[in-house]
Amino acid sequence: MSSKPTVVTDELNNYLEENFSSEDVFLKKLNKAAKAKGMPDIRISGNQGKFLQFMLKSINAQNVLEIGALAGYSAITMGRALPDNGKLITVEKEKDYADFVKIMVDEAGLTNKITVINDDGRKFVENFNPDYKLDFVFVDADKPGYFHYLTHLAKHIRKGGIFAADNAFAFGFLLDTAPERDPEDIRSIKSFNNAFNQHPDFEVAFVPIGDGLIMGIKK
């Protein structure tokens, strides 16, 4: 037991990725294919993927929504953790990216579970009106839009369901007064973290994994 967190060195991170990762040969192939197409080389880590799978299984998630698919890495990772009747919708604004994800989902054998939608995330959530409740929402899209997504999706999440947002550490610049990243992104993430932490409908925790996951359980 320790009152202080252990700093995750490169060596410890390698240990995590070697022993507690959801990444396999197919996902490595996906990464290479995405890079060859000139897509941004960004995604959740294999360790984060394992954690997301763990969370989905722990709450018996069946209906999942993801905002921000990019190359489909996280969608496929989460889709693999769902039961045979599970459904995951992933929304991607860029058409070329969405088309790529559809191909990868098909190659992964998950077309029965994963639906890829090419749409602006903000517009999608404004019009989203399912006849079922969501078990899990994962947001990894435009950072200024995080609170917008939470506001419009909260009512669709079941009691005990989870809303999770990536990059809660703001790429490591959360407390930096002169970040190298886009200042608007940093301000938006910090503002969202504070607002989400005070949201009356969620019990919120911050998980220091990857670039940080902020997660809330619907009360």
Tab-separated table of C-alpha atoms in Angstrom:
chain	number	residue	atom	x	y	z
A	1	MET	CA	0.000	0.000	0.000
A	2	SER	CA	1.231	3.493	-0.816
A	3	SER	CA	-0.226	6.969	-0.414
A	4	LYS	CA	1.701	8.216	-3.451
A	5	PRO	CA	1.284	7.048	-7.049
A	6	THR	CA	4.030	5.083	-8.733
A	7	VAL	CA	5.518	6.907	-11.703
A	8	VAL	CA	5.019	4.826	-14.823
A	9	THR	CA	8.445	4.770	-16.420
A	10	ASP	CA	9.043	3.589	-19.967
A	11	GLU	CA	10.124	0.243	-18.536
A	12	LEU	CA	6.939	-0.141	-16.499
A	13	ASN	CA	4.835	0.931	-19.472
A	14	ASN	CA	6.534	-1.724	-21.590
A	15	TYR	CA	5.681	-4.261	-18.885
A	16	LEU	CA	2.027	-3.201	-19.020
A	17	GLU	CA	1.884	-3.360	-22.801
A	18	GLU	CA	3.557	-6.770	-22.859
A	19	ASN	CA	1.357	-8.317	-20.176
A	20	PHE	CA	-1.896	-6.342	-19.909
A	21	SER	CA	-2.749	-5.245	-23.427
A	22	SER	CA	-5.680	-5.860	-25.752
A	23	GLU	CA	-3.520	-5.276	-28.824
A	24	ASP	CA	-2.992	-8.277	-31.077
A	25	VAL	CA	-1.706	-9.011	-34.581
A	26	PHE	CA	-4.861	-7.641	-36.218
A	27	LEU	CA	-4.748	-4.320	-34.351
A	28	LYS	CA	-1.068	-3.928	-35.165
A	29	LYS	CA	-1.972	-4.511	-38.814
A	30	LEU	CA	-4.711	-1.875	-38.510
A	31	ASN	CA	-2.184	0.635	-37.149
A	32	LYS	CA	0.167	0.053	-40.072
A	33	ALA	CA	-2.652	0.310	-42.622
A	34	ALA	CA	-3.908	3.559	-41.069
A	35	LYS	CA	-0.414	5.044	-41.063
A	36	ALA	CA	0.068	4.053	-44.718
A	37	LYS	CA	-3.092	6.011	-45.548
A	38	GLY	CA	-1.712	9.081	-43.844
A	39	MET	CA	-4.095	8.956	-40.879
A	40	PRO	CA	-2.945	10.500	-37.576
A	41	ASP	CA	-0.894	8.026	-35.551
A	42	ILE	CA	-3.000	8.403	-32.412
A	43	ARG	CA	-5.127	5.873	-30.538
A	44	ILE	CA	-5.722	4.459	-27.096
A	45	SER	CA	-2.930	2.280	-25.758
A	46	GLY	CA	-3.240	-1.487	-25.602
A	47	ASN	CA	-3.317	-1.146	-21.820
A	48	GLN	CA	-6.215	1.305	-22.034
A	49	GLY	CA	-7.958	-1.069	-24.388
A	50	LYS	CA	-7.660	-3.889	-21.873
A	51	PHE	CA	-9.085	-1.609	-19.185
A	52	LEU	CA	-12.034	-0.591	-21.373
A	53	GLN	CA	-12.778	-4.253	-22.111
A	54	PHE	CA	-12.607	-4.966	-18.380
A	55	MET	CA	-15.094	-2.167	-17.640
A	56	LEU	CA	-17.509	-3.231	-20.380
A	57	LYS	CA	-17.577	-6.784	-19.111
A	58	SER	CA	-17.883	-5.711	-15.473
A	59	ILE	CA	-21.145	-3.852	-16.168
A	60	ASN	CA	-22.409	-6.417	-18.710
A	61	ALA	CA	-22.491	-3.727	-21.377
A	62	GLN	CA	-24.605	-4.452	-24.432
A	63	ASN	CA	-25.238	-1.034	-26.005
A	64	VAL	CA	-22.210	1.193	-26.534
A	65	LEU	CA	-21.726	4.531	-28.288
A	66	GLU	CA	-18.380	5.952	-29.326
A	67	ILE	CA	-17.824	9.491	-30.555
A	68	GLY	CA	-14.619	9.725	-32.585
A	69	ALA	CA	-13.631	6.528	-34.382
A	70	LEU	CA	-10.531	7.692	-36.264
A	71	ALA	CA	-9.079	4.377	-37.551
A	72	GLY	CA	-11.428	2.140	-35.569
A	73	TYR	CA	-8.866	0.867	-33.074
A	74	SER	CA	-10.932	1.558	-29.955
A	75	ALA	CA	-14.233	0.564	-31.586
A	76	ILE	CA	-12.885	-2.852	-32.532
A	77	THR	CA	-11.234	-3.223	-29.130
A	78	MET	CA	-14.524	-2.522	-27.337
A	79	GLY	CA	-16.626	-4.484	-29.811
A	80	ARG	CA	-14.636	-7.592	-28.992
A	81	ALA	CA	-15.684	-7.311	-25.344
A	82	LEU	CA	-19.412	-7.230	-26.093
A	83	PRO	CA	-21.698	-10.275	-25.995
A	84	ASP	CA	-23.003	-11.837	-29.202
A	85	ASN	CA	-26.077	-9.580	-29.099
A	86	GLY	CA	-24.042	-6.477	-28.225
A	87	LYS	CA	-24.166	-3.354	-30.379
A	88	LEU	CA	-21.658	-0.540	-30.730
A	89	ILE	CA	-22.201	2.615	-32.764
A	90	THR	CA	-19.083	4.587	-33.610
A	91	VAL	CA	-19.366	8.063	-35.113
A	92	GLU	CA	-16.629	9.550	-37.295
A	93	LYS	CA	-16.761	12.958	-38.949
A	94	GLU	CA	-14.176	12.343	-41.699
A	95	LYS	CA	-15.619	10.233	-44.527
A	96	ASP	CA	-12.285	8.700	-45.546
A	97	TYR	CA	-11.700	7.618	-41.961
A	98	ALA	CA	-15.213	6.216	-41.615
A	99	ASP	CA	-14.810	4.234	-44.839
A	100	PHE	CA	-11.517	2.838	-43.549
A	101	VAL	CA	-13.143	1.818	-40.256
A	102	LYS	CA	-15.919	-0.027	-42.100
A	103	ILE	CA	-13.301	-2.070	-43.948
A	104	MET	CA	-11.432	-2.857	-40.727
A	105	VAL	CA	-14.627	-3.800	-38.893
A	106	ASP	CA	-15.502	-6.184	-41.701
A	107	GLU	CA	-12.020	-7.732	-41.645
A	108	ALA	CA	-12.301	-8.103	-37.869
A	109	GLY	CA	-15.560	-10.036	-38.309
A	110	LEU	CA	-17.533	-7.536	-36.233
A	111	THR	CA	-20.083	-6.157	-38.708
A	112	ASN	CA	-22.816	-7.816	-36.654
A	113	LYS	CA	-21.816	-5.757	-33.631
A	114	ILE	CA	-20.332	-2.482	-34.890
A	115	THR	CA	-22.115	0.186	-36.927
A	116	VAL	CA	-19.983	2.980	-38.373
A	117	ILE	CA	-21.690	6.314	-38.937
A	118	ASN	CA	-20.122	9.139	-40.927
A	119	ASP	CA	-21.453	12.270	-39.243
A	120	ASP	CA	-20.414	15.266	-37.207
A	121	GLY	CA	-20.431	14.108	-33.601
A	122	ARG	CA	-22.155	17.204	-32.260
A	123	LYS	CA	-24.976	17.005	-34.773
A	124	PHE	CA	-25.320	13.270	-34.240
A	125	VAL	CA	-25.870	13.523	-30.495
A	126	GLU	CA	-28.372	16.336	-30.953
A	127	ASN	CA	-30.527	14.062	-33.120
A	128	PHE	CA	-29.779	10.766	-31.364
A	129	ASN	CA	-32.975	9.329	-29.926
A	130	PRO	CA	-32.675	5.567	-29.408
A	131	ASP	CA	-35.463	3.339	-28.106
A	132	TYR	CA	-33.008	1.797	-25.638
A	133	LYS	CA	-30.609	2.978	-22.952
A	134	LEU	CA	-26.857	3.096	-23.399
A	135	ASP	CA	-24.621	1.087	-21.098
A	136	PHE	CA	-21.383	2.817	-22.015
A	137	VAL	CA	-20.323	5.960	-23.858
A	138	PHE	CA	-16.727	6.567	-24.897
A	139	VAL	CA	-15.755	10.007	-26.179
A	140	ASP	CA	-12.434	10.625	-27.893
A	141	ALA	CA	-13.207	13.393	-30.366
A	142	ASP	CA	-12.952	17.206	-30.507
A	143	LYS	CA	-12.094	18.338	-27.006
A	144	PRO	CA	-14.227	21.529	-26.986
A	145	GLY	CA	-17.223	19.291	-27.729
A	146	TYR	CA	-16.908	17.046	-24.681
A	147	PHE	CA	-19.445	18.886	-22.531
A	148	HIS	CA	-21.829	19.063	-25.498
A	149	TYR	CA	-21.675	15.288	-25.835
A	150	LEU	CA	-22.245	14.768	-22.124
A	151	THR	CA	-25.178	17.174	-22.060
A	152	HIS	CA	-26.997	15.486	-24.927
A	153	LEU	CA	-26.179	11.879	-24.044
A	154	ALA	CA	-26.654	11.828	-20.270
A	155	LYS	CA	-30.385	11.194	-20.584
A	156	HIS	CA	-29.767	8.169	-22.797
A	157	ILE	CA	-27.441	6.414	-20.328
A	158	ARG	CA	-29.012	3.863	-17.998
A	159	LYS	CA	-28.635	3.976	-14.254
A	160	GLY	CA	-25.311	2.325	-13.543
A	161	GLY	CA	-24.126	3.069	-17.076
A	162	ILE	CA	-20.862	4.890	-17.729
A	163	PHE	CA	-19.753	7.995	-19.614
A	164	ALA	CA	-15.991	7.991	-20.264
A	165	ALA	CA	-13.806	10.603	-21.950
A	166	ASP	CA	-10.207	10.173	-23.079
A	167	ASN	CA	-7.285	12.630	-22.859
A	168	ALA	CA	-8.345	13.865	-19.434
A	169	PHE	CA	-4.691	14.745	-18.762
A	170	ALA	CA	-4.842	17.056	-21.786
A	171	PHE	CA	-1.855	15.406	-23.476
A	172	GLY	CA	0.172	16.027	-20.336
A	173	PHE	CA	-0.462	19.773	-20.357
A	174	LEU	CA	-3.455	19.909	-18.006
A	175	LEU	CA	-1.645	22.147	-15.505
A	176	ASP	CA	0.635	23.881	-18.002
A	177	THR	CA	0.171	27.636	-18.383
A	178	ALA	CA	1.945	27.699	-21.752
A	179	PRO	CA	1.144	24.386	-23.429
A	180	GLU	CA	2.596	23.332	-26.726
A	181	ARG	CA	-0.797	21.933	-27.699
A	182	ASP	CA	-3.789	23.962	-28.847
A	183	PRO	CA	-4.655	26.179	-25.853
A	184	GLU	CA	-8.375	25.791	-26.595
A	185	ASP	CA	-8.076	22.010	-26.262
A	186	ILE	CA	-6.320	22.348	-22.917
A	187	ARG	CA	-8.833	24.859	-21.560
A	188	SER	CA	-11.732	22.744	-22.798
A	189	ILE	CA	-10.492	19.556	-21.166
A	190	LYS	CA	-9.781	21.276	-17.872
A	191	SER	CA	-13.206	22.918	-17.932
A	192	PHE	CA	-14.883	19.624	-18.821
A	193	ASN	CA	-13.108	17.737	-16.045
A	194	ASN	CA	-14.333	20.288	-13.506
A	195	ALA	CA	-17.895	20.353	-14.841
A	196	PHE	CA	-18.176	16.569	-15.098
A	197	ASN	CA	-16.776	16.124	-11.595
A	198	GLN	CA	-19.597	18.328	-10.288
A	199	HIS	CA	-22.373	16.828	-12.409
A	200	PRO	CA	-25.315	15.913	-10.153
A	201	ASP	CA	-26.224	12.806	-12.159
A	202	PHE	CA	-22.822	11.097	-12.140
A	203	GLU	CA	-20.368	9.683	-9.640
A	204	VAL	CA	-17.037	10.599	-11.238
A	205	ALA	CA	-13.519	9.195	-10.981
A	206	PHE	CA	-10.267	9.985	-12.751
A	207	VAL	CA	-8.268	6.991	-13.949
A	208	PRO	CA	-4.589	7.862	-14.629
A	209	ILE	CA	-4.136	5.416	-17.473
A	210	GLY	CA	-2.763	6.436	-20.860
A	211	ASP	CA	-3.453	10.172	-21.219
A	212	GLY	CA	-6.097	9.883	-18.511
A	213	LEU	CA	-9.673	8.623	-18.548
A	214	ILE	CA	-12.363	10.533	-16.687
A	215	MET	CA	-15.354	8.294	-16.026
A	216	GLY	CA	-18.743	8.778	-14.460
A	217	ILE	CA	-21.347	6.232	-13.333
A	218	LYS	CA	-24.950	7.360	-13.845
A	219	LYS	CA	-26.724	7.624	-10.495
